[in-house]
Structure formats: C-alpha cells, structure tokens
Coordinates of C-alpha atoms in Angstrom, one line a residue:
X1 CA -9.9 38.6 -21.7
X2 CA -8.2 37.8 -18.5
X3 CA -7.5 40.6 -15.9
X4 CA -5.6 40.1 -12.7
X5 CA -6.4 43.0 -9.9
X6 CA -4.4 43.4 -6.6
X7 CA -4.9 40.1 -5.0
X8 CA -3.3 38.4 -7.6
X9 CA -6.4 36.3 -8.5
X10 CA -7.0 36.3 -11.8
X11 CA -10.8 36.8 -13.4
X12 CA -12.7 37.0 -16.8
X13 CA -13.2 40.5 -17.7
X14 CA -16.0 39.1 -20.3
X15 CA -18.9 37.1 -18.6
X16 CA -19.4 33.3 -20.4
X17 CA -21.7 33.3 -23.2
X18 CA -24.7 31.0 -22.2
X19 CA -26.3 29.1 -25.0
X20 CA -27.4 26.2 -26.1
X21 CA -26.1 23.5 -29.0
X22 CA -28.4 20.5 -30.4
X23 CA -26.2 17.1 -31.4
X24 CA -26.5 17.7 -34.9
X25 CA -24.9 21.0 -34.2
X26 CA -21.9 19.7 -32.5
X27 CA -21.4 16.9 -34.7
X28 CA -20.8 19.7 -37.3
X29 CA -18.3 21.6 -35.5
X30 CA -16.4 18.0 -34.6
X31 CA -16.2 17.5 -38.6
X32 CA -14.9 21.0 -39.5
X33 CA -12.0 20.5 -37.0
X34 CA -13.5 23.5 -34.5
X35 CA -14.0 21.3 -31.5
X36 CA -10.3 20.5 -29.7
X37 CA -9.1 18.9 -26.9
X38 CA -6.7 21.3 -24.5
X39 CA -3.6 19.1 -23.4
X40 CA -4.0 20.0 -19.8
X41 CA -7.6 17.6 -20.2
X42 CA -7.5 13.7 -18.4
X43 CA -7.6 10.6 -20.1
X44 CA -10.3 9.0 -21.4
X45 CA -12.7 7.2 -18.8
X46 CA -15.9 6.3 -19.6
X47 CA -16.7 2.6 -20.3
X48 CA -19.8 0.9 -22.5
X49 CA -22.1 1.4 -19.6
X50 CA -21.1 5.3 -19.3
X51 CA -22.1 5.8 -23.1
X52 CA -25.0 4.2 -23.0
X53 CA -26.4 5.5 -20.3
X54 CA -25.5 9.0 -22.2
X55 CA -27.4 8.3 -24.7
X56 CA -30.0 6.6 -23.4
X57 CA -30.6 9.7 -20.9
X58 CA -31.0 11.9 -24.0
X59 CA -33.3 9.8 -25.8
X60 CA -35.7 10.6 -22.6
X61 CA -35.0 13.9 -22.4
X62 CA -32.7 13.4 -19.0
X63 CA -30.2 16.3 -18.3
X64 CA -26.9 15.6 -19.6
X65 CA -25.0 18.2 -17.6
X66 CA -23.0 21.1 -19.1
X67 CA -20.5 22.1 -21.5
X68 CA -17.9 24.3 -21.5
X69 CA -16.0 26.0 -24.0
X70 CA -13.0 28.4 -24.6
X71 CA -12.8 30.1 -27.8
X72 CA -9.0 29.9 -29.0
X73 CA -7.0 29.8 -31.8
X74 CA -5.8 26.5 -33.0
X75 CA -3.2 25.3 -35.0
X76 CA -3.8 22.6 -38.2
X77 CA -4.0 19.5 -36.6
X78 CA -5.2 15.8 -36.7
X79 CA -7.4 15.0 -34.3
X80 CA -8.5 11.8 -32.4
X81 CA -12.3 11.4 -30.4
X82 CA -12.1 7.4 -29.6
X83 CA -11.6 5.8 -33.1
X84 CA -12.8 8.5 -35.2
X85 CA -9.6 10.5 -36.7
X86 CA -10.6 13.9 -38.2
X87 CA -8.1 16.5 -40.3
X88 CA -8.5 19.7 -38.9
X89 CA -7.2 22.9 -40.6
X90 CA -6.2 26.2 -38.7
X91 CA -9.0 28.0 -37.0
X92 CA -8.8 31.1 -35.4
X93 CA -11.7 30.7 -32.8
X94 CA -11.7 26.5 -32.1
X95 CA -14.1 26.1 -29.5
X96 CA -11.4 24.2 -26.8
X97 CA -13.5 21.8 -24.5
X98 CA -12.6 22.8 -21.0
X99 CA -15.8 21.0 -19.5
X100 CA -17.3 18.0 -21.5
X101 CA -14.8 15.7 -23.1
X102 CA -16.5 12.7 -22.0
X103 CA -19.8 13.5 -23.8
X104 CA -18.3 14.9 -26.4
X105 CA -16.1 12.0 -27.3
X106 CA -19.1 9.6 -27.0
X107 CA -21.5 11.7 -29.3
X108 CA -18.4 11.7 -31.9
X109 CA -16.9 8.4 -31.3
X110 CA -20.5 6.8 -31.4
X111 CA -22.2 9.0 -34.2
X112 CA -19.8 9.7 -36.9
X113 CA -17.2 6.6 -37.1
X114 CA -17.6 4.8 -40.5
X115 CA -17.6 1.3 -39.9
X116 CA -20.8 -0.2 -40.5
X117 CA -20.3 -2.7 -37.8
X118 CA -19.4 -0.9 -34.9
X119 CA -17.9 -3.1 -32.1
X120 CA -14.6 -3.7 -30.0
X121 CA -15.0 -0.3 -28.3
X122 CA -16.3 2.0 -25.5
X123 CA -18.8 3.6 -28.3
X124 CA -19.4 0.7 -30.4
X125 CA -23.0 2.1 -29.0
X126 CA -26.5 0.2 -31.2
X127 CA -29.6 0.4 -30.0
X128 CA -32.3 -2.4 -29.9
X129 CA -35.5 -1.4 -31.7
X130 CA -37.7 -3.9 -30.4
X131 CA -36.8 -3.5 -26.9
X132 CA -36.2 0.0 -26.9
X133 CA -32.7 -0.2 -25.1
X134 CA -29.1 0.6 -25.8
X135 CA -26.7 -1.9 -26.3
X136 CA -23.2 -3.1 -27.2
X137 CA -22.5 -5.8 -30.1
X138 CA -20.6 -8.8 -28.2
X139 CA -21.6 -11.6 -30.8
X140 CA -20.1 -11.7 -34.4
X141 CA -24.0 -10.1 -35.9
X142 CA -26.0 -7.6 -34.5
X143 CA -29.9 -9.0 -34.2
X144 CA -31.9 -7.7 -37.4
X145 CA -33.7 -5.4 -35.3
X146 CA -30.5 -3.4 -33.7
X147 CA -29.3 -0.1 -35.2
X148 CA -25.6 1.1 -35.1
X149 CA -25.7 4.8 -33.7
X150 CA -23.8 6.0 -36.3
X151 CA -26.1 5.9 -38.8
X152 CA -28.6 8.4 -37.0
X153 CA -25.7 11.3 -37.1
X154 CA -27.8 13.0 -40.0
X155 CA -31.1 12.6 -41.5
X156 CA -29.3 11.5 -45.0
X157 CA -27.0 8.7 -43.7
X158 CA -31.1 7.4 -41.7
X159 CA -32.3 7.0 -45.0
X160 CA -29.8 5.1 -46.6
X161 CA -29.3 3.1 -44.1
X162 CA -33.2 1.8 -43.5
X163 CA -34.1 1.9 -47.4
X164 CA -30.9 -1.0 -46.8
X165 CA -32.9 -2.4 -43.6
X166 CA -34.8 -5.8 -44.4
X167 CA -37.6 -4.9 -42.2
X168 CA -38.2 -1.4 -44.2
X169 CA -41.3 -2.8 -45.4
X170 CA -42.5 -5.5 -42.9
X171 CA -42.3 -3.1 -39.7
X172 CA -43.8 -0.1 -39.4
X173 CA -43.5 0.2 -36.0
X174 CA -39.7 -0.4 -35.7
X175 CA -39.1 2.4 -38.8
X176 CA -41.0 4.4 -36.4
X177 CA -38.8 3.8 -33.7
X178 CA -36.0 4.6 -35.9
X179 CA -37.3 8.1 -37.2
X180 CA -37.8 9.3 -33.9
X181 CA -35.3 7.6 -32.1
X182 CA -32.3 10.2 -34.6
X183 CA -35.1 12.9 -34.2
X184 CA -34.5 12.7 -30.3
X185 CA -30.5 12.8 -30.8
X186 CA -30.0 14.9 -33.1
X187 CA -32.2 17.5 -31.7
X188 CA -31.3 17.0 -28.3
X189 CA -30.3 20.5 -27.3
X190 CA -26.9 20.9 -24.3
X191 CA -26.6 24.0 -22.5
X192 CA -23.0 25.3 -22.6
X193 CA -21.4 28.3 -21.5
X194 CA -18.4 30.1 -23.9
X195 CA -15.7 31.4 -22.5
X196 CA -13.0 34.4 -24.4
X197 CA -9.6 35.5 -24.0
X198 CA -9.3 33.7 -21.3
X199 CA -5.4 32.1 -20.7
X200 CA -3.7 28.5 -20.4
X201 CA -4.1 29.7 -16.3
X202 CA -7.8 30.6 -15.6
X203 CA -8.5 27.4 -18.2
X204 CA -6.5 25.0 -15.9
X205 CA -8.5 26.5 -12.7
X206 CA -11.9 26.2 -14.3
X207 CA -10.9 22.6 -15.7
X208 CA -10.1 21.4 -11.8
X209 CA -13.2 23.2 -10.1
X210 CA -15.5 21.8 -12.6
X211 CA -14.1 18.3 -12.6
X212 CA -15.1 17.1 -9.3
X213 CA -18.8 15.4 -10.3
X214 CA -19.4 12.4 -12.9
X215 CA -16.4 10.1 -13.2
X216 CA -14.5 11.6 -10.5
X217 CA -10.9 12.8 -11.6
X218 CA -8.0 11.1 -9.7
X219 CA -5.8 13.6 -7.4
X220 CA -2.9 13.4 -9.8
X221 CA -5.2 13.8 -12.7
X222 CA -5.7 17.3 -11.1
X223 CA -2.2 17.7 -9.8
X224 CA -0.9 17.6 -13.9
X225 CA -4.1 19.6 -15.3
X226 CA -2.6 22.4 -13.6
X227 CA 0.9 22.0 -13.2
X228 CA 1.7 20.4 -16.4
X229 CA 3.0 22.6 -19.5
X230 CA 1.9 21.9 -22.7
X231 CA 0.7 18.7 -22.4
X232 CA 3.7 17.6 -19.9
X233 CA 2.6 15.1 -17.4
X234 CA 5.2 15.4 -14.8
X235 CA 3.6 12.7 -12.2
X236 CA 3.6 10.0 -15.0
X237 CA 7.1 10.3 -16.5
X238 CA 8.7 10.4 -13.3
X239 CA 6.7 7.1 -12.1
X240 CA 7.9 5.5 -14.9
X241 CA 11.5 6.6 -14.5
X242 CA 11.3 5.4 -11.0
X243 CA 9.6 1.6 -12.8
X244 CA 13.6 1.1 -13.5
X245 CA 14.5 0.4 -10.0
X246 CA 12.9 -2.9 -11.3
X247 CA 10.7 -2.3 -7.2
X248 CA 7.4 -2.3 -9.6
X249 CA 5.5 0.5 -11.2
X250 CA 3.7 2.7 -8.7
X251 CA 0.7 4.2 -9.3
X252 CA 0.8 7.9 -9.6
X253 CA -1.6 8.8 -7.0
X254 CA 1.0 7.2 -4.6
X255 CA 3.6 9.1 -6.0
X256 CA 1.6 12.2 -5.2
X257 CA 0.9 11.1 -2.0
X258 CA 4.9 10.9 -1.6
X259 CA 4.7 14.5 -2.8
X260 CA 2.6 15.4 0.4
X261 CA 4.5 14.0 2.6
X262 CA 7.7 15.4 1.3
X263 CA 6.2 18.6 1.3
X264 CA 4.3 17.8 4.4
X265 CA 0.8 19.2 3.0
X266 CA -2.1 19.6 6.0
X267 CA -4.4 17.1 5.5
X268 CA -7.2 19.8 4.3
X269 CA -4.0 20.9 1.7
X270 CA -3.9 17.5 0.8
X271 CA -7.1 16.7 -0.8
X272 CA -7.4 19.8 -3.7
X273 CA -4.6 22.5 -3.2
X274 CA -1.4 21.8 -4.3
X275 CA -0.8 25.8 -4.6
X276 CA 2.0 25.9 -2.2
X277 CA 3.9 22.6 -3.4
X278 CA 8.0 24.0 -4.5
X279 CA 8.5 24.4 -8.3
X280 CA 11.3 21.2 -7.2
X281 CA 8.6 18.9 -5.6
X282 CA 8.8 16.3 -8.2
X283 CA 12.8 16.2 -8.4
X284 CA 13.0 15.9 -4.8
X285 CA 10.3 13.4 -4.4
X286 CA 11.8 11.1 -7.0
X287 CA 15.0 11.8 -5.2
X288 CA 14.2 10.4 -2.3
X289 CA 12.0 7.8 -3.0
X290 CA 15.1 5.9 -5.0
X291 CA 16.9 6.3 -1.6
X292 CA 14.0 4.8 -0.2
X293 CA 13.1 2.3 -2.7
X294 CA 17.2 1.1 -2.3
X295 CA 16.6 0.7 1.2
X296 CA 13.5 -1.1 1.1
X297 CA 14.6 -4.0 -1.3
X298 CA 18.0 -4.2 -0.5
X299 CA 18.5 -3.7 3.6
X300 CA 14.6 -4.6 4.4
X301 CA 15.0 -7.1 2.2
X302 CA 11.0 -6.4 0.5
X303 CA 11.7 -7.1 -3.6
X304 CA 9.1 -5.2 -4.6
X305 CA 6.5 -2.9 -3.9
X306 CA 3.7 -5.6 -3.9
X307 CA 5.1 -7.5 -1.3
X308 CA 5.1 -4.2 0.9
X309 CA 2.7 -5.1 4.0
X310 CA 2.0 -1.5 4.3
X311 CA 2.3 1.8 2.5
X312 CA 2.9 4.3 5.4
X313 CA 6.7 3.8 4.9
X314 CA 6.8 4.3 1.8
X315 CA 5.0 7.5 2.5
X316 CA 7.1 8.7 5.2
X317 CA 10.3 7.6 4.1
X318 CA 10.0 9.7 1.0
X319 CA 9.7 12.8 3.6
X320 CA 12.9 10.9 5.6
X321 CA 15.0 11.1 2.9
X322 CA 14.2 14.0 1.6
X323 CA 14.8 15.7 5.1
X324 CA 18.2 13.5 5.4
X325 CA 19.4 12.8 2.2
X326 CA 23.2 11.8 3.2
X327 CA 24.2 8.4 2.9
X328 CA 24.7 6.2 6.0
X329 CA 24.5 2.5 6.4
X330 CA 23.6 2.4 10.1
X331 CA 20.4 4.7 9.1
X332 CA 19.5 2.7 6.6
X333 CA 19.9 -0.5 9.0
X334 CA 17.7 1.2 11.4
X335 CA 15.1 2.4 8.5
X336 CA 14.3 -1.1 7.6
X337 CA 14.5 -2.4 11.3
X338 CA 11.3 0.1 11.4
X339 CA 9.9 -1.2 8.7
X340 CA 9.7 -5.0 10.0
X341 CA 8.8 -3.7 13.3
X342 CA 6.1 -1.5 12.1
X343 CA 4.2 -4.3 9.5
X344 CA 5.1 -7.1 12.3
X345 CA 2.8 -5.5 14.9
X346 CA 0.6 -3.8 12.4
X347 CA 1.0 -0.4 13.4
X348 CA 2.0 0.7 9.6
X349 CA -1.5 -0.1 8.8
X350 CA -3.0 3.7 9.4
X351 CA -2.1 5.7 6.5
X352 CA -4.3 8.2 6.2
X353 CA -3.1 11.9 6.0
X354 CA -2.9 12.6 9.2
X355 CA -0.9 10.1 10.4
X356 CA 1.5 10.6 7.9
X357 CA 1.9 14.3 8.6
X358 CA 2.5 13.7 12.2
X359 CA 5.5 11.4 11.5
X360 CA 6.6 13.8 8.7
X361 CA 6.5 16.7 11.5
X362 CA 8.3 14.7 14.2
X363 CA 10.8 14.4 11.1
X364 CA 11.3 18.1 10.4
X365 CA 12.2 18.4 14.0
X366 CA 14.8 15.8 14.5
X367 CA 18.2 17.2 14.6
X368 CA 19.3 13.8 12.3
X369 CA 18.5 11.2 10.7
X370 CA 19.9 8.9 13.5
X371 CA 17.8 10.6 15.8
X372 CA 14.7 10.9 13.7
X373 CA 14.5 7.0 12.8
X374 CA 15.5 6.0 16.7
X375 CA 12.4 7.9 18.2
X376 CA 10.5 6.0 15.6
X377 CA 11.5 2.7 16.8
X378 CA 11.0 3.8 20.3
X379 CA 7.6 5.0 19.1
X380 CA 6.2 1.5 18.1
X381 CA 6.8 0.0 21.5
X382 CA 8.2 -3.3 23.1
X383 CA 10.0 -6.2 20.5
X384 CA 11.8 -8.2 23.1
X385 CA 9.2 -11.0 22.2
X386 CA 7.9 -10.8 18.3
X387 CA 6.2 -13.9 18.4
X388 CA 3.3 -12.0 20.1
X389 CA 2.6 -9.5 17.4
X390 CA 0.0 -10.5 14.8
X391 CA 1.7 -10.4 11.9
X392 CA 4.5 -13.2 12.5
X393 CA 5.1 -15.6 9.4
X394 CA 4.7 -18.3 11.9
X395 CA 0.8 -17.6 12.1
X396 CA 0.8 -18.8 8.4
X397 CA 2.5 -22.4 9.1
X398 CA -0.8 -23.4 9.5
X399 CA -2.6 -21.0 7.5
X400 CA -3.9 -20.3 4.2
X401 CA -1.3 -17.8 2.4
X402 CA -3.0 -14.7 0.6
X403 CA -1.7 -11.9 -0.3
X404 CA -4.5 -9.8 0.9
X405 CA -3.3 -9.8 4.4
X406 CA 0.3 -8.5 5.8
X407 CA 1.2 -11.8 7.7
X408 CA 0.9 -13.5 4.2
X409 CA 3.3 -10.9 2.6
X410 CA 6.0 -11.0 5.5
X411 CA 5.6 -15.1 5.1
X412 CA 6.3 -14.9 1.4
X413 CA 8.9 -12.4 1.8
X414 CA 10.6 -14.6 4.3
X415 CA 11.2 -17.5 1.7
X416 CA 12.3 -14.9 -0.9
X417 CA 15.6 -14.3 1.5
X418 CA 16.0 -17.5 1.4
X419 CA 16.9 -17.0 -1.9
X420 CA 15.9 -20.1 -3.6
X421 CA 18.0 -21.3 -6.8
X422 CA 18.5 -23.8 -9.5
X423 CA 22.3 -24.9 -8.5
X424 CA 23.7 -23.8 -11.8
X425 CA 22.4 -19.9 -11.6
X426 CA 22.8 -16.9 -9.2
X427 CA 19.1 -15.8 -7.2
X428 CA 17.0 -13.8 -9.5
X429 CA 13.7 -12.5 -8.5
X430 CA 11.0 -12.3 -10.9
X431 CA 8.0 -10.7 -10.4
X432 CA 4.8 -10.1 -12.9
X433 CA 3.7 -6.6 -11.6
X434 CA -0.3 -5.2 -11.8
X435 CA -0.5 -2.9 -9.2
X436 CA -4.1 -1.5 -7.8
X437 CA -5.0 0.8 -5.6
X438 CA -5.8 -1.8 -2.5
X439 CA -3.7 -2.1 0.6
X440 CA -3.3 -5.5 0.4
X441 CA -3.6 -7.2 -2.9
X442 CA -3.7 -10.4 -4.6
X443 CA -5.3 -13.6 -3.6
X444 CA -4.5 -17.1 -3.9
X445 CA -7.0 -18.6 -6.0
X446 CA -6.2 -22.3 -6.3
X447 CA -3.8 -25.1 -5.0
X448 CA -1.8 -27.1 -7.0
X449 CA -2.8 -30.8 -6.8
X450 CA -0.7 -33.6 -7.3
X451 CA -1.6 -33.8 -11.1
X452 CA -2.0 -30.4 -11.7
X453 CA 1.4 -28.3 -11.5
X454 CA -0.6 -25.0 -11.8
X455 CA 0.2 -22.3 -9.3
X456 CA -1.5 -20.7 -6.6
X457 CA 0.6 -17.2 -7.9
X458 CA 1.7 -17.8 -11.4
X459 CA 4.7 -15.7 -10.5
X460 CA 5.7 -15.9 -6.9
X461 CA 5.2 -19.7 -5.2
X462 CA 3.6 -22.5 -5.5
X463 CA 2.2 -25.7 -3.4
X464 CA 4.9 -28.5 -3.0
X465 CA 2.6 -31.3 -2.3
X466 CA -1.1 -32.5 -3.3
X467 CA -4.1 -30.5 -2.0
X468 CA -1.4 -27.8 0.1
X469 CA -3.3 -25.2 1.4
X470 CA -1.3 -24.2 4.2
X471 CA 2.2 -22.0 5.2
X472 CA 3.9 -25.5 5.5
X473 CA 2.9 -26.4 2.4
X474 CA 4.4 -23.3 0.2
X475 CA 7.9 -22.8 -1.8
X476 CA 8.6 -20.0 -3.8
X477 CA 9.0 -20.4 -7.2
X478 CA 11.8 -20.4 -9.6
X479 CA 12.4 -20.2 -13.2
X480 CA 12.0 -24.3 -14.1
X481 CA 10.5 -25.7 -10.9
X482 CA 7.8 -28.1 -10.6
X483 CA 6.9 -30.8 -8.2
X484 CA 8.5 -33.3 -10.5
X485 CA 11.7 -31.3 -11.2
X486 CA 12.0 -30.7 -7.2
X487 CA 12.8 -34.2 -6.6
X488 CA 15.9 -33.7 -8.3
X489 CA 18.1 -32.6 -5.7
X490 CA 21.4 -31.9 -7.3
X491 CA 19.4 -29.7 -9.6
X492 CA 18.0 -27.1 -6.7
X493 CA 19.4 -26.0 -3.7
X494 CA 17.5 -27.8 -0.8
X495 CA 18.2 -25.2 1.9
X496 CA 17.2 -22.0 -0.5
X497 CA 13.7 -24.0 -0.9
X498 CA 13.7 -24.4 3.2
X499 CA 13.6 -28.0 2.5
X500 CA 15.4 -31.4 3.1
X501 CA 15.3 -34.8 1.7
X502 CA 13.1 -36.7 4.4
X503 CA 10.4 -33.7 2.8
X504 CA 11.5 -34.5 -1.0
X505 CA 10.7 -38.3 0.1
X506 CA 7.2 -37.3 1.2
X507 CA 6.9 -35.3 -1.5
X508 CA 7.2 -38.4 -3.6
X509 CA 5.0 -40.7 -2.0
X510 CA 2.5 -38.0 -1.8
X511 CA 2.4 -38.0 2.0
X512 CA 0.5 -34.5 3.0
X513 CA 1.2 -35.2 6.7
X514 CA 5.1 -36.2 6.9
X515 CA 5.7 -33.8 4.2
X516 CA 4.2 -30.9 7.1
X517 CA 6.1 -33.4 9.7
X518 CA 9.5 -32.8 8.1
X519 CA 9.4 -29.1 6.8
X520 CA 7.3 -27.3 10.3
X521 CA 10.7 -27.4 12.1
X522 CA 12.9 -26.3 9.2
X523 CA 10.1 -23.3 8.8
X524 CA 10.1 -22.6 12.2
X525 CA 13.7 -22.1 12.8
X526 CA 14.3 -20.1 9.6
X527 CA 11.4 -17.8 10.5
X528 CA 12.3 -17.2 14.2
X529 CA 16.3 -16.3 13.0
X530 CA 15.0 -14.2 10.2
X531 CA 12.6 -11.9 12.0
X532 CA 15.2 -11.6 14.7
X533 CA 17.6 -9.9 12.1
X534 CA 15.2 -7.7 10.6
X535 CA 14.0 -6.3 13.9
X536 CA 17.1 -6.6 15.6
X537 CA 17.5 -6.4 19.5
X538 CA 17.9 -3.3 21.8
X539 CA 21.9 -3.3 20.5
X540 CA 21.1 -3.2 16.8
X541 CA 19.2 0.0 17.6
X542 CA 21.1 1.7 20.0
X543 CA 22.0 5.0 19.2
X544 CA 25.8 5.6 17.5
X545 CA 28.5 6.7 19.9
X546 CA 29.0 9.6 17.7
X547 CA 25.1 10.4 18.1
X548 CA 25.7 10.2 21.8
X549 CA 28.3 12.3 22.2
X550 CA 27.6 15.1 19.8
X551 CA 24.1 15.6 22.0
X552 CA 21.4 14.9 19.6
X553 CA 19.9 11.8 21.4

C-alpha cells in the first residue's frame, strides 16, 4: 500500500518482498498469463548479441541483475513476449514487471516459442554443442550439433527432442552437454524483489530510477513512462503529427529537447526531472515548432529537416515562438536571416544545454519578438563580408560535397532554390527521410560515372559529368533526370539546373574540364546573390520604425 505523508512524497507502507525465482519458475508464471507488461514500460531493445550474452552469462553462473515486480490485478488479456503470443485469463495478483522486461522477454521469447526452427529474430537463440557457445541460425540448417533454446524450457520437451537428435547414440559427450546445459537454465535462480499496493505513480517513479543501467533508456523513453496515461505516448503522437508539415520526421528526443527549451529547463533539470514541465508543454511545443518549421522551409528556404546545418535553431526557435507567438512577416524575415547567419559562420554549431538556455533566457527578457531576434543577429557579429566565414557554398566548388559537414548542406540547399524543373511541371521537392541522431548526416558514397547513372544521393543530386567529385560537378535531382535526358534542353529548365548549353556541350563530349570551365562562373554568381539575400545587409535587419518609436530597441 502506498502512503503519502506531509511532504507530498509518496512511499510503500509494505517493504518489497525479496526472493528469488529459477527459469523454470518463471517460465511457468509466463504460460499461466501472471507475468504482464505495465504500459508505462519502453520498447523492446535488445538485439541477438544482448540475448545471447543473457544466456550465455547464466549458463556460467554470471549475475543477471534484478527483477522487479508489482503484484496487481489484471484484466483477461492476450499477451505478446517477442513472437510468443500467450492467452491470459483474469488474475487477481499478476506479477506486473516494473524492472526486467528485457530478460524476461528473452527467457520467454527464446524458451517457449514453438517453432522447431527458430530464426528471423532477436531470440531465435541455439547454442552450439561442440563449441560450447551461443549462436543465431543465419543459414537455411542449423549444423547437426546446434540445439534451438526452446527445447531446454522443461525437462520433457529435452527428451523428446534428443531421443529425435541423430547423434543420441554416437555422442555421449554432446548429450552431456545438452543435459546440463537445460540443467544450468532452468535452474538458474534471479533475485527479485515484490512490490504491493503500490499505485500507477510510485510504479512510474521506481520504473525511471531503476532504468538508468543496461541498455540505457532514451530521455523521452523516461519523459512518457511517467507522464503518459494508460499506455499514451504523448512525445510520439505529437512527432508524428508534426511528420505532416512534410519537413521530415523528427526524432522524439529532439522534440523533447524542444520541450526544454520551451520550458527553459536548467541544464541539471534537463537531464532526469521533468517534474516542473506545464501539464500544456506538449501543446505548446508542437505549437510553436509548426511556426518554426513554416519559417524554416518556407522564408529560410531549408526543405527539410535533414538539410538543417545545425540544430540550435530549431531548439531555440521552439522557445521563440512560444514566447512570441503572433504572426509577423518582418520577424520571420529576420528569424531566418539568423539562421543563414548562424550556420554560415558556424556559430549554431554549440548545442548543448547550456547554450540553448542562455538564448532561451535572453528571450524571456525581450520586450518582442522584433527585439528578441535583432539582438540575436547583433549577437553573431560582423557579415559585411560572408565570403570569409567557413561555411560559404563557394568552399564546395572545388570540394567534395557530403552531407556530413554544414558547408555541404548550405551548398545543396543553395541549388534546391534554384528550384530545378522538368519544363512541363511546377518545382516539387522530394526527399527520402531516415533521420539519426548525428549532427550532420549522410555521406556521399559514390560518383556517377559516365556509364553508370547511379547517384551519389539516391534522393537529392547527382554528378553531371564522368568521374565528378567536386561542387562544380553537382545538380540536384529531379523526378526523370539523367545525364542522357539532361541533354535535352527543351525538356528541363537550364537555369533551375544552374547550367547553360556551352556545359550541356561538354557534358556530351565528356569534357570534365570545360564542363567545370563553363558552370564555375554560373555557380559563382548564383551563390554570391543567394547568400546575400538570406543574410541580408545592415537595411534588411534594421529595426522597424514602429520598434523604434514605441522604445523597445
């Protein structure tokens, strides 16, 4: 039972029950139905190696960490450990697995599914008798002297299973092995503690104070464990609400970090208490971040959120809009004129928490938004020359492009606004999306040739000549373009591809060097003009007359 005295924290008014349970023990308990899975619990995690290395540490007697339980009611219900699927009726004290799902799903998924040839999965576990190891099956047969874990869940289905074994009779020492290899399972005993009458609340704390060891939970992992109701996951739905934007699908541990900001969290609130977050910090994050997301793709002119050379404003901007949620087109001129300026000179690049609460507090003491986003430009210094900062598209004309590095993402970004185009159809951008959880991402991984029409990005450009390697070299690509259909010039618009027809003519003849001859001063002027209207000059940022006169500059 769960008492609550005058400090409000809540405590178990019943010490846990300490004890300890063998495998064949809990195998039993996962067939009746009495082992369940709270919805507050994470996902899935562990891999091949993770099981194995399970079992293999209980075959030597290795310490597989705790368990923990909650004694509960549970409703009837079918439930699911990896591939096994098990009917469970009603029980009025379910042993709920607060701490253990891992271990649990791999002694269930491994020990009791029915196939006879367990592969394609996570516990698809065997173990190899000659060389005493566990294993996976990646081969259509398992070797002779393999044995599927599943047949050592009870000392029946052992039996059957080697009086079927062709080398019953002709190996001792591997029926041995088998005998004491289920022996060593199923009589491997884990400590667990029990826990009773405890409620949905003190479960939810002791879930996130015990998941910080093994394969480490992810922040919003522990943001939804306790937050969530019944089985809600509040970060996920509105990440994919926000996927509609069409800007890409976010991960949700950057949407959390969006949270922070918004909320402005101290960086030691940041990392595990998200206690004092408002009851509306996921409406308002969402919120702002489609103002922000607007902004970014169609006055910064950055498609999506791979090309983004940085993630700091997408961090801060969140808190931005939050704090200034009004519409105006001159803020939103001036928000992406920071943006450009910022990933230009590389002083986006520090995102860490402390950074980001610093902008966030100079926000929440700007009288408005016009004021807020003008100090921020002041903030990152002198632009009356770009071509000095570091991250200029024109360091990629004779470059390698990647998409690990900002200057490649600003470059690529830069022929995007070109908008390139088939003459019979309006600019469309498409994009195949796979975010990760790297700054930068994506590399380029090969050059098309002159016979080979593969891509160097299967979905964003591609070389226009033989054995292009470099800035010069690179045209975005569009729905129907190869090298051969580019030579057809009343079929795509030249200028949208940053080209001309002395560069289609080297093009044909497969002339590398007056193909880079013809299209350097096209790229050139196109790149100068176009990073002069994203950062704009000292007029573009000026503040407003109406800024001016009513004080707040």
């Amino acid at each position: 039972m769960t008492t609550i005295p005058e400090n409000g924290q809540p405590v178990l008014e019943n010490r846990p029950e300490a004890r300890g349970y063998k495998v064949e023990q809990l195998l039993e308990l996962a067939r009746r139905g009495k082992l369940r899975i709270p919805p507050f619990q994470r996902p899935l995690r562990w891999r091949c190696k993770n099981v194995l290395e399970f079992f293999d540490s209980i075959r030597r007697g290795f310490p597989v960490g705790e368990l923990l339980f909650s004694k509960q009611h549970a409703e009837a219900s079918c439930l699911q450990f990896g591939p096994v699927s098990i009917t469970a009726p009603e029980e009025h004290l379910a042993m709920w697995v607060v701490d253990g799902q891992q271990r649990i799903t791999a002694l269930v998924a491994s020990l009791l599914r029915k196939h006879q040839i367990p592969r394609r999965d996570a516990w698809a576990a065997w173990y190899d008798l000659e060389n005493q190891k566990f294993v996976t099956l990646t081969r259509r047969e398992a070797d002779p002297s393999w044995i599927p874990l599943n047949a050592l869940s009870d000392s029946v289905t052992q039996l059957k299973w080697l009086r079927n074994w062709s080398y019953e009779r002709d190996r001792e020492d591997l029926v041995e092995r088998v005998l004491e290899l289920g022996k060593s399972i199923r009589e491997y005993e884990i400590p667990a503690y029990i826990v009773e009458g405890a409620n949905e609340q003190v479960l939810r704390l002791i879930f996130t104070r015990v998941n910080n060891s093994g394969v480490a939970m992810q922040q919003f992992e522990i943001f939804e464990a306790m937050y969530g109701n019944e089985g809600q996951q509040p970060v996920r739905s509105a990440v994919a609400r926000l996927a509609d934007l069409g800007f890409g699908i976010l991960k949700e541990n950057i949407f959390l970090r969006c949270i922070q900001a918004t909320c402005n969290l101290t960086v030691k609130e940041s990392l595990k208490d998200f206690s004092q977050l408002p009851l509306d910090a996921i409406r308002r994050t969402e919120s702002a971040l489609r103002r922000a997301i607007a902004t970014i793709t169609t006055v910064a002119s950055i498609p999506v959120f791979r090309l983004m050379p940085y993630r700091l404003p997408l961090y801060v901007l969140a808190a931005f809009y939050d704090r200034f949620p009004d519409d105006s087109a001159k803020v939103d001129r001036l928000v992406a004129k920071w943006i450009w300026r910022g990933a230009l000179s590389g002083r986006h690049e520090d995102s860490n928490n402390s950074t980001v609460s610093a902008l966030v507090t100079q926000l929440e003491t700007a009288s408005s938004a016009e004021t807020a986003i003008s100090q921020m430009i002041a903030d990152l210094g002198d632009f009356s020359n770009p071509q000095v900062h570091s991250n200029h598209p024109l360091t990629k004309l004779d470059e390698e492009v990647s998409l690990r590095s900002a200057s490649g993402k600003l470059f690529v970004i830069a022929l995007f606004a070109a908008q390139p185009v088939k003459n019979d159809t309006q600019f469309e951008f498409e994009f195949e999306d796979s975010s990760d959880d790297t700054e930068v991402e994506e590399s380029i991984d090969s050059i098309a040739g002159i016979d080979n029409l593969a891509t160097v990005h299967s979905s964003i450009y591609m070389s226009a000549i033989a054995d292009g390697k470099l800035g010069t070299d690179i045209v975005i690509k569009t729905k129907g373009l190869s090298k051969i259909s580019m030579l057809n010039k009343n079929q795509f618009d030249l200028p949208g591809f940053l080209l001309d027809n002395a560069c289609l003519s080297a093009i044909q003849k497969g002339d590398v060097a007056a193909f880079r001859t013809a299209r350097r001063p096209i790229l050139n002027n196109y790149l100068n003009n176009f990073i002069v209207d994203q950062i704009g000059d000292q007029t573009d940022i000026r503040p407003s007359i109406s800024t001016i006169s009513s004080g707040q500059q």
